[in-house]
């Protein structure tokens, strides 16, 4: 069975997640809204960037996640596990 992807809008940009992912409620996302450094999964693949952690999506079987990072230009980028920058950031 193939599930339809979930698509939502972020700052006028359509963001798509495979149908096997579900958004994690904000209250369960560790370091939400903190400044992080991350590596993009798809867009600008393998290039580190800084941004603000705004969400997380988890595989429905619970065995994997992608993090949603808003970069400094306002684009939402799916990434591998981000690294939280220092407390003064």
Tab-separated table of C-alpha atoms in Angstrom:
chain	number	residue	atom	x	y	z
A	1	UNK	CA	0.000	0.000	0.000
A	2	UNK	CA	1.348	3.414	-0.930
A	3	UNK	CA	0.345	6.385	1.208
A	4	UNK	CA	-0.153	9.871	-0.196
A	5	UNK	CA	2.467	12.396	0.921
A	6	UNK	CA	1.530	15.029	3.478
A	7	UNK	CA	1.944	18.525	2.055
A	8	UNK	CA	1.711	21.719	4.061
A	9	UNK	CA	2.587	25.355	3.448
A	10	UNK	CA	5.433	27.213	5.184
A	11	UNK	CA	5.957	30.911	4.364
A	12	UNK	CA	4.338	30.361	0.963
A	13	UNK	CA	6.497	27.289	0.253
A	14	UNK	CA	4.907	23.853	-0.198
A	15	UNK	CA	6.674	21.278	1.991
A	16	UNK	CA	6.037	17.596	1.378
A	17	UNK	CA	6.632	14.655	3.720
A	18	UNK	CA	6.226	11.020	2.642
A	19	UNK	CA	2.929	9.517	3.790
A	20	UNK	CA	4.832	7.210	6.153
A	21	UNK	CA	5.737	10.214	8.363
A	22	UNK	CA	3.587	12.000	10.916
A	23	UNK	CA	4.262	15.386	12.504
A	24	UNK	CA	5.319	15.242	16.155
A	25	UNK	CA	3.277	17.539	18.445
A	26	UNK	CA	5.250	20.684	19.339
A	27	UNK	CA	5.232	19.818	23.051
A	28	UNK	CA	7.197	16.637	22.310
A	29	UNK	CA	9.927	18.211	20.147
A	30	UNK	CA	13.145	18.659	22.118
A	31	UNK	CA	14.898	22.026	21.523
A	32	UNK	CA	11.949	23.471	19.570
A	33	UNK	CA	12.673	27.041	18.369
A	34	UNK	CA	16.361	26.787	19.364
A	35	UNK	CA	19.119	27.799	16.940
A	36	UNK	CA	20.759	24.724	15.442
A	37	UNK	CA	23.291	23.602	12.865
A	38	UNK	CA	22.089	20.837	10.561
A	39	UNK	CA	22.753	18.957	7.339
A	40	UNK	CA	20.034	19.094	4.661
A	41	UNK	CA	18.553	15.766	3.543
A	42	UNK	CA	17.303	16.824	0.127
A	43	UNK	CA	17.609	20.530	-0.584
A	44	UNK	CA	21.284	21.566	-0.627
A	45	UNK	CA	22.159	17.977	0.265
A	46	UNK	CA	25.112	17.488	2.612
A	47	UNK	CA	25.737	21.222	3.046
A	48	UNK	CA	25.700	22.351	6.702
A	49	UNK	CA	23.517	25.337	7.536
A	50	UNK	CA	22.199	27.169	10.583
A	51	UNK	CA	18.580	27.830	11.373
A	52	UNK	CA	15.774	27.479	13.903
A	53	UNK	CA	14.241	24.102	14.768
A	54	UNK	CA	10.506	24.383	14.057
A	55	UNK	CA	9.293	20.783	13.991
A	56	UNK	CA	9.902	17.081	13.737
A	57	UNK	CA	8.264	14.313	11.721
A	58	UNK	CA	8.499	10.691	12.788
A	59	UNK	CA	8.082	7.519	10.762
A	60	UNK	CA	4.791	5.904	11.714
A	61	UNK	CA	6.698	2.829	12.942
A	62	UNK	CA	8.700	5.099	15.315
A	63	UNK	CA	12.086	4.066	13.902
A	64	UNK	CA	13.244	7.291	12.297
A	65	UNK	CA	12.758	11.042	12.207
A	66	UNK	CA	13.427	14.106	10.129
A	67	UNK	CA	13.735	17.542	11.651
A	68	UNK	CA	12.241	20.652	10.101
A	69	UNK	CA	14.586	23.620	10.224
A	70	UNK	CA	13.774	27.159	9.113
A	71	UNK	CA	16.940	28.617	7.599
A	72	UNK	CA	17.912	32.278	7.890
A	73	UNK	CA	16.077	33.073	4.627
A	74	UNK	CA	12.783	31.608	5.903
A	75	UNK	CA	12.883	28.348	3.908
A	76	UNK	CA	11.880	25.109	5.600
A	77	UNK	CA	14.480	22.381	5.127
A	78	UNK	CA	14.247	18.715	6.131
A	79	UNK	CA	17.406	17.618	7.906
A	80	UNK	CA	19.206	14.939	9.806
A	81	UNK	CA	19.404	15.297	13.578
A	82	UNK	CA	20.464	18.894	14.230
A	83	UNK	CA	23.093	20.050	16.694
A	84	UNK	CA	21.941	22.744	19.130
A	85	UNK	CA	24.240	25.761	19.113
A	86	UNK	CA	25.556	27.267	22.373
A	87	UNK	CA	23.231	28.713	25.001
A	88	UNK	CA	24.184	32.256	23.958
A	89	UNK	CA	23.026	31.725	20.358
